[in-house]
mmCIF file of C-alpha atoms in Angstrom:
data_model
loop_
_atom_site.group_PDB
_atom_site.id
_atom_site.type_symbol
_atom_site.label_atom_id
_atom_site.label_comp_id
_atom_site.label_asym_id
_atom_site.label_seq_id
_atom_site.Cartn_x
_atom_site.Cartn_y
_atom_site.Cartn_z
ATOM 1 C CA MET A 30 8.533 14.510 28.077
ATOM 2 C CA ALA A 31 9.383 14.903 31.138
ATOM 3 C CA SER A 32 9.122 18.835 32.199
ATOM 4 C CA ALA A 33 5.915 18.339 29.910
ATOM 5 C CA SER A 34 4.550 16.463 32.697
ATOM 6 C CA SER A 35 5.877 18.131 35.338
ATOM 7 C CA SER A 36 4.294 20.871 33.534
ATOM 8 C CA HIS A 37 0.667 19.295 33.636
ATOM 9 C CA ALA A 38 1.071 18.586 37.566
ATOM 10 C CA ASP A 39 1.739 22.005 38.061
ATOM 11 C CA ALA A 40 -1.541 23.014 35.720
ATOM 12 C CA LEU A 41 -4.339 20.275 37.523
ATOM 13 C CA ARG A 42 -2.608 20.843 41.276
ATOM 14 C CA ILE A 43 -5.689 22.235 41.627
ATOM 15 C CA TYR A 44 -8.184 20.525 40.269
ATOM 16 C CA SER A 45 -6.354 17.140 41.958
ATOM 17 C CA ALA A 46 -6.078 18.615 44.922
ATOM 18 C CA LEU A 47 -10.514 19.051 44.335
ATOM 19 C CA SER A 48 -11.230 15.735 42.822
ATOM 20 C CA GLN A 49 -10.567 13.785 45.921
ATOM 21 C CA LEU A 50 -13.305 15.860 47.405
ATOM 22 C CA PRO A 51 -15.954 12.653 47.997
ATOM 23 C CA ALA A 52 -18.930 15.076 47.066
ATOM 24 C CA PRO A 53 -19.154 16.408 44.432
ATOM 25 C CA ARG A 54 -18.378 13.879 42.695
ATOM 26 C CA SER A 55 -18.990 15.289 39.464
ATOM 27 C CA TYR A 56 -16.494 17.686 37.018
ATOM 28 C CA THR A 57 -19.026 20.604 37.207
ATOM 29 C CA GLY A 58 -20.870 20.132 40.683
ATOM 30 C CA LYS A 59 -17.161 20.646 41.721
ATOM 31 C CA ILE A 60 -17.714 24.272 39.359
ATOM 32 C CA PHE A 61 -21.246 24.362 41.304
ATOM 33 C CA LEU A 62 -19.439 24.666 44.635
ATOM 34 C CA VAL A 63 -16.146 26.675 44.226
ATOM 35 C CA ALA A 64 -19.255 29.781 42.501
ATOM 36 C CA PHE A 65 -20.991 28.476 44.956
ATOM 37 C CA LEU A 66 -17.929 28.990 47.639
ATOM 38 C CA GLY A 67 -16.933 32.201 45.650
ATOM 39 C CA THR A 68 -21.162 34.240 45.841
ATOM 40 C CA HIS A 69 -21.494 34.266 49.202
ATOM 41 C CA ILE A 70 -18.159 35.439 50.108
ATOM 42 C CA PRO A 71 -19.830 38.420 50.199
ATOM 43 C CA LEU A 72 -22.318 37.894 52.208
ATOM 44 C CA LEU A 73 -19.901 35.890 54.676
ATOM 45 C CA THR A 74 -18.557 38.983 55.136
ATOM 46 C CA ALA A 75 -21.532 41.077 55.974
ATOM 47 C CA VAL A 76 -22.279 38.235 58.955
ATOM 48 C CA GLY A 77 -18.972 38.498 59.972
ATOM 49 C CA TYR A 78 -18.361 41.929 60.287
ATOM 50 C CA THR A 79 -22.575 42.815 62.078
ATOM 51 C CA ALA A 80 -21.085 39.839 64.344
ATOM 52 C CA LEU A 81 -17.441 41.654 65.409
ATOM 53 C CA SER A 82 -19.027 45.719 64.806
ATOM 54 C CA SER A 83 -20.791 47.705 67.639
ATOM 55 C CA LEU A 84 -24.154 46.706 65.234
ATOM 56 C CA THR A 85 -26.973 45.700 66.105
ATOM 57 C CA TRP A 86 -29.018 42.100 64.814
ATOM 58 C CA GLN A 87 -32.178 45.191 63.837
ATOM 59 C CA GLN A 88 -29.095 47.439 62.444
ATOM 60 C CA ALA A 89 -27.401 44.955 60.690
ATOM 61 C CA GLY A 90 -30.952 43.173 59.798
ATOM 62 C CA PRO A 91 -32.219 45.118 56.192
ATOM 63 C CA ILE A 92 -28.055 45.268 54.842
ATOM 64 C CA LEU A 93 -27.976 41.450 55.405
ATOM 65 C CA GLN A 94 -31.652 40.687 53.829
ATOM 66 C CA VAL A 95 -30.357 42.318 50.522
ATOM 67 C CA THR A 96 -27.354 41.005 50.732
ATOM 68 C CA LEU A 97 -28.277 37.546 51.451
ATOM 69 C CA GLY A 98 -30.766 38.312 48.127
ATOM 70 C CA ALA A 99 -28.551 39.405 45.990
ATOM 71 C CA THR A 100 -26.744 36.989 46.436
ATOM 72 C CA LEU A 101 -29.225 33.673 45.432
ATOM 73 C CA ILE A 102 -29.743 35.378 42.820
ATOM 74 C CA GLY A 103 -26.158 36.112 41.499
ATOM 75 C CA THR A 104 -25.408 33.092 42.841
ATOM 76 C CA GLY A 105 -28.104 31.513 40.531
ATOM 77 C CA CYS A 106 -26.893 33.667 36.960
ATOM 78 C CA THR A 107 -23.008 32.707 37.991
ATOM 79 C CA LEU A 108 -24.380 28.600 38.171
ATOM 80 C CA TRP A 109 -26.313 29.138 35.527
ATOM 81 C CA VAL A 110 -23.898 30.609 32.978
ATOM 82 C CA LEU A 111 -21.272 28.289 34.403
ATOM 83 C CA HIS A 112 -23.591 25.340 33.182
ATOM 84 C CA ARG A 113 -23.490 26.671 29.909
ATOM 85 C CA LEU A 114 -20.097 27.575 29.754
ATOM 86 C CA LEU A 115 -19.522 24.052 29.922
ATOM 87 C CA ALA A 116 -21.475 23.043 27.271
ATOM 88 C CA PRO A 117 -18.522 21.965 25.055
ATOM 89 C CA LEU A 118 -17.172 19.861 27.758
ATOM 90 C CA ARG A 119 -20.308 18.074 27.745
ATOM 91 C CA CYS A 120 -20.341 18.173 24.560
ATOM 92 C CA THR A 121 -17.317 16.330 23.711
ATOM 93 C CA ALA A 122 -17.543 13.699 25.659
ATOM 94 C CA GLU A 123 -20.865 12.533 24.871
ATOM 95 C CA ALA A 124 -19.319 13.245 20.733
ATOM 96 C CA MET A 125 -16.469 11.064 22.129
ATOM 97 C CA GLN A 126 -17.881 7.809 24.314
ATOM 98 C CA HIS A 127 -20.853 8.692 20.625
ATOM 99 C CA TYR A 128 -17.834 8.259 18.455
ATOM 100 C CA VAL A 129 -16.269 4.629 20.432
ATOM 101 C CA ASP A 130 -19.780 4.100 20.191
ATOM 102 C CA THR A 131 -20.533 4.005 16.745
ATOM 103 C CA HIS A 132 -17.181 4.791 15.052
ATOM 104 C CA ASP A 133 -19.504 7.613 13.802
ATOM 105 C CA PRO A 134 -16.979 10.917 13.480
ATOM 106 C CA PRO A 135 -18.974 13.851 15.086
ATOM 107 C CA ASP A 136 -19.746 17.072 14.143
ATOM 108 C CA LEU A 137 -18.600 19.696 16.492
ATOM 109 C CA PRO A 138 -18.681 23.205 15.389
ATOM 110 C CA THR A 139 -15.143 24.481 14.658
ATOM 111 C CA HIS A 140 -15.629 27.859 14.402
ATOM 112 C CA PHE A 141 -14.617 29.108 18.726
ATOM 113 C CA ASN A 142 -11.333 30.982 19.591
ATOM 114 C CA ASP A 143 -11.626 30.123 22.770
ATOM 115 C CA ARG A 144 -10.368 27.451 24.267
ATOM 116 C CA ALA A 145 -13.248 25.553 25.450
ATOM 117 C CA GLY A 146 -13.014 26.079 21.166
ATOM 118 C CA GLN A 147 -9.264 24.527 20.425
ATOM 119 C CA LEU A 148 -10.999 21.436 22.570
ATOM 120 C CA MET A 149 -13.101 20.395 20.393
ATOM 121 C CA HIS A 150 -11.888 22.038 17.279
ATOM 122 C CA ASN A 151 -8.926 19.158 17.902
ATOM 123 C CA THR A 152 -11.119 16.937 18.771
ATOM 124 C CA GLN A 153 -13.270 16.616 15.169
ATOM 125 C CA ARG A 154 -9.716 17.399 13.642
ATOM 126 C CA THR A 155 -8.359 14.183 14.680
ATOM 127 C CA LEU A 156 -11.564 11.880 15.189
ATOM 128 C CA THR A 157 -12.006 12.743 11.650
ATOM 129 C CA LYS A 158 -8.859 12.029 10.913
ATOM 130 C CA LEU A 159 -8.791 8.787 12.791
ATOM 131 C CA SER A 160 -12.038 7.753 10.630
ATOM 132 C CA THR A 161 -10.333 8.528 7.221
ATOM 133 C CA LEU A 162 -7.365 6.278 8.552
ATOM 134 C CA LEU A 163 -9.134 3.882 9.714
ATOM 135 C CA ALA A 164 -11.030 3.967 6.433
ATOM 136 C CA PHE A 165 -8.097 4.078 4.590
ATOM 137 C CA LYS A 166 -6.543 1.327 6.850
ATOM 138 C CA ASP A 167 -9.723 -1.298 5.451
ATOM 139 C CA ARG A 168 -9.367 -0.422 1.923
ATOM 140 C CA MET A 169 -5.906 -0.691 1.997
ATOM 141 C CA LEU A 170 -6.961 -5.312 3.787
ATOM 142 C CA GLY A 171 -9.046 -5.272 0.925
ATOM 143 C CA ILE A 172 -6.801 -3.840 -2.086
ATOM 144 C CA VAL A 173 -4.129 -6.209 -1.493
ATOM 145 C CA SER A 174 -6.823 -8.965 -0.724
ATOM 146 C CA HIS A 175 -8.110 -8.476 -4.124
ATOM 147 C CA ASP A 176 -4.712 -7.889 -6.163
ATOM 148 C CA ALA A 177 -2.973 -11.081 -4.348
ATOM 149 C CA ARG A 178 -5.774 -13.746 -5.770
ATOM 150 C CA GLY A 179 -5.393 -13.331 -9.463
ATOM 151 C CA PRO A 180 -2.282 -13.691 -9.792
ATOM 152 C CA ALA A 181 -1.672 -16.551 -7.333
ATOM 153 C CA SER A 182 -4.899 -18.296 -9.057
ATOM 154 C CA SER A 183 -2.936 -17.691 -11.734
ATOM 155 C CA VAL A 184 -0.440 -19.768 -9.913
ATOM 156 C CA LEU A 185 -2.166 -22.102 -8.779
ATOM 157 C CA MET A 186 -3.571 -23.424 -12.533
ATOM 158 C CA ALA A 187 -0.131 -22.839 -13.780
ATOM 159 C CA VAL A 188 1.804 -24.924 -11.413
ATOM 160 C CA ASP A 189 -1.988 -27.565 -11.635
ATOM 161 C CA VAL A 190 -0.946 -28.400 -15.929
ATOM 162 C CA ILE A 191 2.592 -28.296 -14.850
ATOM 163 C CA SER A 192 1.770 -30.520 -12.733
ATOM 164 C CA LYS A 193 -0.180 -32.769 -14.988
ATOM 165 C CA GLN A 194 2.615 -31.999 -18.061
ATOM 166 C CA LEU A 195 4.880 -34.124 -16.182
ATOM 167 C CA ASP A 196 3.672 -36.711 -15.136
ATOM 168 C CA THR A 197 2.748 -37.802 -18.482
ATOM 169 C CA GLU A 198 5.028 -39.572 -20.015
ATOM 170 C CA GLN A 199 5.894 -36.984 -22.538
ATOM 171 C CA PRO A 200 5.885 -33.897 -21.260
ATOM 172 C CA ASN A 201 6.105 -31.124 -23.357
ATOM 173 C CA MET A 202 9.096 -29.501 -22.088
ATOM 174 C CA ASP A 203 9.020 -25.540 -24.321
ATOM 175 C CA TYR A 204 5.379 -25.970 -22.907
ATOM 176 C CA VAL A 205 6.502 -26.235 -19.227
ATOM 177 C CA ARG A 206 9.297 -23.172 -19.055
ATOM 178 C CA SER A 207 6.658 -21.753 -21.111
ATOM 179 C CA LEU A 208 4.522 -21.912 -18.458
ATOM 180 C CA THR A 209 7.883 -21.567 -15.720
ATOM 181 C CA GLU A 210 8.484 -18.054 -17.232
ATOM 182 C CA GLN A 211 4.937 -17.293 -16.754
ATOM 183 C CA VAL A 212 4.501 -17.230 -13.162
ATOM 184 C CA GLU A 213 8.289 -16.016 -12.488
ATOM 185 C CA HIS A 214 6.511 -13.131 -14.138
ATOM 186 C CA THR A 215 3.598 -13.542 -12.243
ATOM 187 C CA VAL A 216 5.820 -13.215 -8.813
ATOM 188 C CA GLU A 217 6.822 -10.632 -9.871
ATOM 189 C CA TYR A 218 4.745 -8.751 -11.072
ATOM 190 C CA GLN A 219 3.374 -9.324 -7.131
ATOM 191 C CA LEU A 220 5.563 -8.168 -6.216
ATOM 192 C CA ASP A 221 5.665 -5.103 -7.787
ATOM 193 C CA VAL A 222 2.028 -5.212 -6.205
ATOM 194 C CA PHE A 223 2.815 -5.691 -2.355
ATOM 195 C CA GLN A 224 5.028 -2.426 -3.031
ATOM 196 C CA SER A 225 3.049 -0.346 -4.253
ATOM 197 C CA MET A 226 0.724 -1.137 -1.346
ATOM 198 C CA LEU A 227 3.911 -0.349 1.028
ATOM 199 C CA ASP A 228 4.072 3.096 -0.307
ATOM 200 C CA MET A 229 0.051 3.633 0.279
ATOM 201 C CA ALA A 230 0.300 2.996 3.312
ATOM 202 C CA ARG A 231 3.307 4.237 4.098
ATOM 203 C CA TYR A 232 2.775 8.279 2.634
ATOM 204 C CA GLY A 233 -1.186 7.747 2.825
ATOM 205 C CA GLU A 234 -3.416 8.324 0.283
ATOM 206 C CA GLY A 235 -2.897 10.738 -2.348
ATOM 207 C CA LYS A 236 1.219 10.508 -1.859
ATOM 208 C CA ILE A 237 2.365 7.708 -3.084
ATOM 209 C CA THR A 238 5.873 7.248 -4.545
ATOM 210 C CA LEU A 239 7.085 7.055 -7.705
ATOM 211 C CA HIS A 240 9.630 4.716 -8.950
ATOM 212 C CA LYS A 241 10.067 5.867 -12.713
ATOM 213 C CA GLU A 242 11.574 3.945 -15.198
ATOM 214 C CA THR A 243 12.361 3.437 -18.686
ATOM 215 C CA ASP A 244 11.027 0.684 -21.011
ATOM 216 C CA ARG A 245 10.235 -0.317 -24.045
ATOM 217 C CA ALA A 246 5.925 0.119 -24.680
ATOM 218 C CA ASP A 247 6.099 -3.649 -26.150
ATOM 219 C CA ALA A 248 8.379 -5.311 -23.339
ATOM 220 C CA VAL A 249 5.346 -3.312 -20.762
ATOM 221 C CA MET A 250 2.078 -4.934 -22.242
ATOM 222 C CA GLN A 251 4.026 -7.843 -23.763
ATOM 223 C CA ARG A 252 4.377 -9.108 -19.880
ATOM 224 C CA VAL A 253 0.695 -7.599 -18.799
ATOM 225 C CA GLY A 254 -0.306 -10.113 -21.289
ATOM 226 C CA GLN A 255 2.019 -13.097 -20.411
ATOM 227 C CA ASN A 256 0.035 -12.490 -16.076
ATOM 228 C CA LEU A 257 -3.445 -12.515 -17.694
ATOM 229 C CA HIS A 258 -2.343 -15.586 -20.442
ATOM 230 C CA MET A 259 -3.575 -18.213 -18.516
ATOM 231 C CA LEU A 260 -6.902 -16.148 -16.986
ATOM 232 C CA ALA A 261 -7.561 -16.315 -19.823
ATOM 233 C CA HIS A 262 -6.829 -19.790 -21.230
ATOM 234 C CA ASN A 263 -8.941 -20.777 -18.001
ATOM 235 C CA ARG A 264 -11.853 -18.927 -19.252
ATOM 236 C CA ASN A 265 -11.074 -19.620 -23.150
ATOM 237 C CA HIS A 266 -10.977 -16.220 -24.187
ATOM 238 C CA ASP A 267 -10.060 -14.605 -27.339
ATOM 239 C CA LEU A 268 -7.394 -12.570 -26.214
ATOM 240 C CA THR A 269 -5.321 -9.901 -27.575
ATOM 241 C CA VAL A 270 -2.395 -7.174 -26.526
ATOM 242 C CA ARG A 271 -0.826 -5.142 -28.944
ATOM 243 C CA ALA A 272 1.703 -1.817 -29.146
ATOM 244 C CA GLU A 273 1.267 0.905 -31.886
ATOM 245 C CA PRO A 274 4.662 1.555 -31.857
ATOM 246 C CA PRO A 275 6.015 -0.930 -30.142
ATOM 247 C CA ASP A 276 9.660 0.580 -29.570
ATOM 248 C CA LEU A 277 7.964 3.558 -28.153
ATOM 249 C CA GLU A 278 10.520 4.145 -24.691
ATOM 250 C CA LEU A 279 8.181 5.670 -21.306
ATOM 251 C CA HIS A 280 9.491 6.534 -18.403
ATOM 252 C CA THR A 281 7.510 6.413 -15.441
ATOM 253 C CA ASP A 282 6.919 4.007 -12.942
ATOM 254 C CA ILE A 283 6.474 0.678 -14.973
ATOM 255 C CA GLY A 284 5.005 -1.747 -11.601
ATOM 256 C CA LYS A 285 2.175 0.772 -10.788
ATOM 257 C CA LEU A 286 1.272 1.176 -14.995
ATOM 258 C CA GLU A 287 1.398 -2.359 -15.074
ATOM 259 C CA GLN A 288 -0.343 -2.808 -12.327
ATOM 260 C CA ILE A 289 -3.446 -0.647 -14.473
ATOM 261 C CA LEU A 290 -3.390 -2.382 -17.531
ATOM 262 C CA ASN A 291 -3.420 -5.863 -15.095
ATOM 263 C CA ASN A 292 -6.417 -4.645 -13.716
ATOM 264 C CA LEU A 293 -8.472 -3.072 -16.190
ATOM 265 C CA GLY A 294 -7.673 -7.077 -17.947
ATOM 266 C CA THR A 295 -8.389 -8.838 -15.127
ATOM 267 C CA ASN A 296 -11.776 -7.005 -14.787
ATOM 268 C CA ALA A 297 -12.814 -7.410 -18.595
ATOM 269 C CA LEU A 298 -11.319 -11.543 -17.958
ATOM 270 C CA LYS A 299 -13.484 -11.652 -14.943
ATOM 271 C CA TYR A 300 -16.449 -10.148 -16.418
ATOM 272 C CA THR A 301 -17.115 -11.172 -20.075
ATOM 273 C CA PRO A 302 -18.758 -14.630 -20.218
ATOM 274 C CA PRO A 303 -16.374 -17.012 -21.641
ATOM 275 C CA GLY A 304 -15.987 -17.300 -25.192
ATOM 276 C CA GLY A 305 -15.213 -14.159 -25.365
ATOM 277 C CA THR A 306 -12.911 -11.834 -27.266
ATOM 278 C CA VAL A 307 -10.652 -8.733 -24.658
ATOM 279 C CA GLU A 308 -8.512 -6.385 -26.193
ATOM 280 C CA LEU A 309 -5.600 -4.266 -24.312
ATOM 281 C CA ALA A 310 -4.519 -2.219 -27.135
ATOM 282 C CA MET A 311 -2.151 0.734 -26.766
ATOM 283 C CA ARG A 312 -2.405 3.568 -29.869
ATOM 284 C CA THR A 313 -0.505 7.509 -29.702
ATOM 285 C CA THR A 314 -2.143 10.640 -30.742
ATOM 286 C CA LYS A 315 -0.652 13.913 -31.192
ATOM 287 C CA ASP A 316 -0.703 15.007 -27.747
ATOM 288 C CA ALA A 317 -1.280 11.481 -25.966
ATOM 289 C CA ILE A 318 -0.538 8.205 -24.968
ATOM 290 C CA VAL A 319 -3.716 5.615 -24.983
ATOM 291 C CA PHE A 320 -3.903 2.766 -23.404
ATOM 292 C CA ALA A 321 -7.567 1.139 -23.692
ATOM 293 C CA VAL A 322 -8.673 -2.238 -22.268
ATOM 294 C CA SER A 323 -12.130 -3.248 -24.792
ATOM 295 C CA ASP A 324 -14.404 -6.068 -23.980
ATOM 296 C CA THR A 325 -17.886 -8.220 -25.192
ATOM 297 C CA GLY A 326 -19.311 -8.761 -21.886
ATOM 298 C CA PRO A 327 -22.324 -6.836 -20.628
ATOM 299 C CA GLY A 328 -21.327 -3.684 -20.347
ATOM 300 C CA ILE A 329 -21.469 -1.521 -17.176
ATOM 301 C CA SER A 330 -25.254 -0.379 -16.633
ATOM 302 C CA GLU A 331 -25.582 4.063 -16.333
ATOM 303 C CA GLU A 332 -26.419 4.279 -12.489
ATOM 304 C CA LEU A 333 -22.932 2.429 -12.008
ATOM 305 C CA ARG A 334 -20.906 5.653 -13.886
ATOM 306 C CA ASP A 335 -20.740 7.948 -10.957
ATOM 307 C CA GLU A 336 -19.699 4.245 -8.776
ATOM 308 C CA LEU A 337 -18.402 3.146 -10.988
ATOM 309 C CA PHE A 338 -14.045 4.494 -9.469
ATOM 310 C CA ASP A 339 -15.896 3.945 -6.017
ATOM 311 C CA ALA A 340 -12.815 2.223 -3.654
ATOM 312 C CA TYR A 341 -16.392 -0.515 -2.303
ATOM 313 C CA ARG A 342 -18.584 -0.750 -5.004
ATOM 314 C CA ALA A 343 -22.679 -1.629 -4.488
ATOM 315 C CA ASP A 344 -22.297 -3.910 -7.316
ATOM 316 C CA ALA A 345 -18.902 -5.097 -7.798
ATOM 317 C CA GLY A 346 -19.956 -7.134 -11.192
ATOM 318 C CA PRO A 347 -21.965 -10.635 -12.479
ATOM 319 C CA GLY A 348 -20.378 -13.384 -11.804
ATOM 320 C CA THR A 349 -16.892 -12.163 -9.767
ATOM 321 C CA ASP A 350 -16.431 -12.440 -6.215
ATOM 322 C CA SER A 351 -14.503 -8.775 -6.567
ATOM 323 C CA VAL A 352 -14.807 -6.271 -3.882
ATOM 324 C CA GLY A 353 -15.114 -3.411 -6.017
ATOM 325 C CA LEU A 354 -11.557 -1.921 -5.581
ATOM 326 C CA GLY A 355 -9.196 -2.756 -8.916
ATOM 327 C CA LEU A 356 -10.909 0.359 -10.608
ATOM 328 C CA TRP A 357 -10.423 2.039 -7.765
ATOM 329 C CA ILE A 358 -6.627 1.239 -7.654
ATOM 330 C CA CYS A 359 -6.006 2.287 -11.015
ATOM 331 C CA LYS A 360 -8.171 5.292 -10.970
ATOM 332 C CA THR A 361 -5.749 6.586 -7.727
ATOM 333 C CA PHE A 362 -2.271 5.162 -9.739
ATOM 334 C CA THR A 363 -3.704 6.531 -13.268
ATOM 335 C CA GLU A 364 -4.234 9.721 -11.340
ATOM 336 C CA ALA A 365 -0.257 9.621 -9.604
ATOM 337 C CA LEU A 366 1.598 9.648 -12.972
ATOM 338 C CA GLY A 367 -0.739 12.095 -14.248
ATOM 339 C CA GLY A 368 -2.738 11.030 -15.993
ATOM 340 C CA ALA A 369 -6.955 10.073 -16.731
ATOM 341 C CA ILE A 370 -8.688 6.974 -16.913
ATOM 342 C CA ASP A 371 -12.464 7.143 -18.051
ATOM 343 C CA VAL A 372 -15.324 4.699 -19.628
ATOM 344 C CA ALA A 373 -15.898 4.837 -22.957
ATOM 345 C CA ASP A 374 -18.033 3.058 -23.632
ATOM 346 C CA THR A 375 -21.125 1.073 -21.971
ATOM 347 C CA SER A 376 -23.196 -0.021 -23.848
ATOM 348 C CA SER A 377 -24.544 -3.821 -23.871
ATOM 349 C CA ASN A 378 -22.062 -4.766 -26.884
ATOM 350 C CA GLY A 379 -19.658 -4.363 -24.000
ATOM 351 C CA THR A 380 -16.946 -1.893 -22.560
ATOM 352 C CA THR A 381 -13.765 0.259 -23.460
ATOM 353 C CA PHE A 382 -11.618 1.573 -19.669
ATOM 354 C CA VAL A 383 -9.480 4.484 -22.419
ATOM 355 C CA VAL A 384 -6.453 5.359 -19.769
ATOM 356 C CA GLN A 385 -4.565 8.417 -21.180
ATOM 357 C CA PHE A 386 -1.163 10.345 -20.228
ATOM 358 C CA PRO A 387 0.392 13.574 -21.877
ATOM 359 C CA ARG A 388 3.237 12.769 -23.941
ATOM 360 C CA ASP A 389 5.474 14.822 -21.596
ATOM 361 C CA VAL A 390 4.436 12.840 -18.627
ATOM 362 C CA LEU A 391 4.434 9.644 -19.810
ATOM 363 C CA GLU A 392 7.042 9.496 -23.153
ATOM 364 C CA ALA A 393 11.134 8.881 -22.947
ATOM 365 C CA SER A 394 12.230 10.817 -25.298
ATOM 366 C CA ALA A 395 9.532 14.205 -24.106
ATOM 367 C CA VAL A 396 10.092 13.857 -20.408
ATOM 368 C CA SER A 397 14.182 14.143 -20.887
#
């Protein structure tokens, strides 16, 4: 660091001296001053030579006039070209100020190879990356808010029911224990969510660390169902969860897989009018393991399909306070796990989201 500072000090020595001049104050003005003095050296030399030589002023006059004219023309051309050559610096400075004022990344040219071109290229790349990181930071905050709201609400509802049960003369302790287990599972799931968010924040979008483990399909689906139970009960929904075959062993990042299904299930429960039906099902085909989340809600309009998996959608769904992040999380994690997600049905009779993985990616026996 010290050697770098010393190198910069050496490189900036002349600039530092010129910057102390009272006039001209602008950077371009200082360059023009140096150029003006430099281009007038021939004229000053001719005047000095004439003064020291035996030539009379009448004899030297034409020579001085021609030299002066050539000097003025050369000075004008030099200053004009210098002004144009300084355009990259002006454009870069204006782009930086515009970014500070608006947070919009500039559109500087990046195809020039000299130092000024490299300055514009590096400025463009830096501001573009900064914009991406800031957007990712905002997205991460939105994800945390989105994924914390649902489980926290479920815990609060369960605690409220437990409190009411304990206030009765003969509380149903089996029901209380069941709710307590649901709270425990929900909190454990929430810890997995936060760990996933930390992974995404640490490694950046598209660079997610996977913590793979093996678990049975029915155990995965059962935990997802327990996480969604309170929300389904509160909205008077019929929630069905099944896995076929139930003893199929999955080898993947189980926490992220459960988060995908939890987000899809939460969306289905929130978007479906009270008294509806939501089903989470796992099945296998010859080459794939398929998870489907179906509901009897209002469906999804064709206009929203193209932007359905964007981080922030204009319409997150009727009757909810979602910020439109759940499906983006599902898509990001599904692709990280080696699968694909799509909407199988967007009719008015409900919606089915399908998450599909090749068997050799997800099935424990095939992976090993």
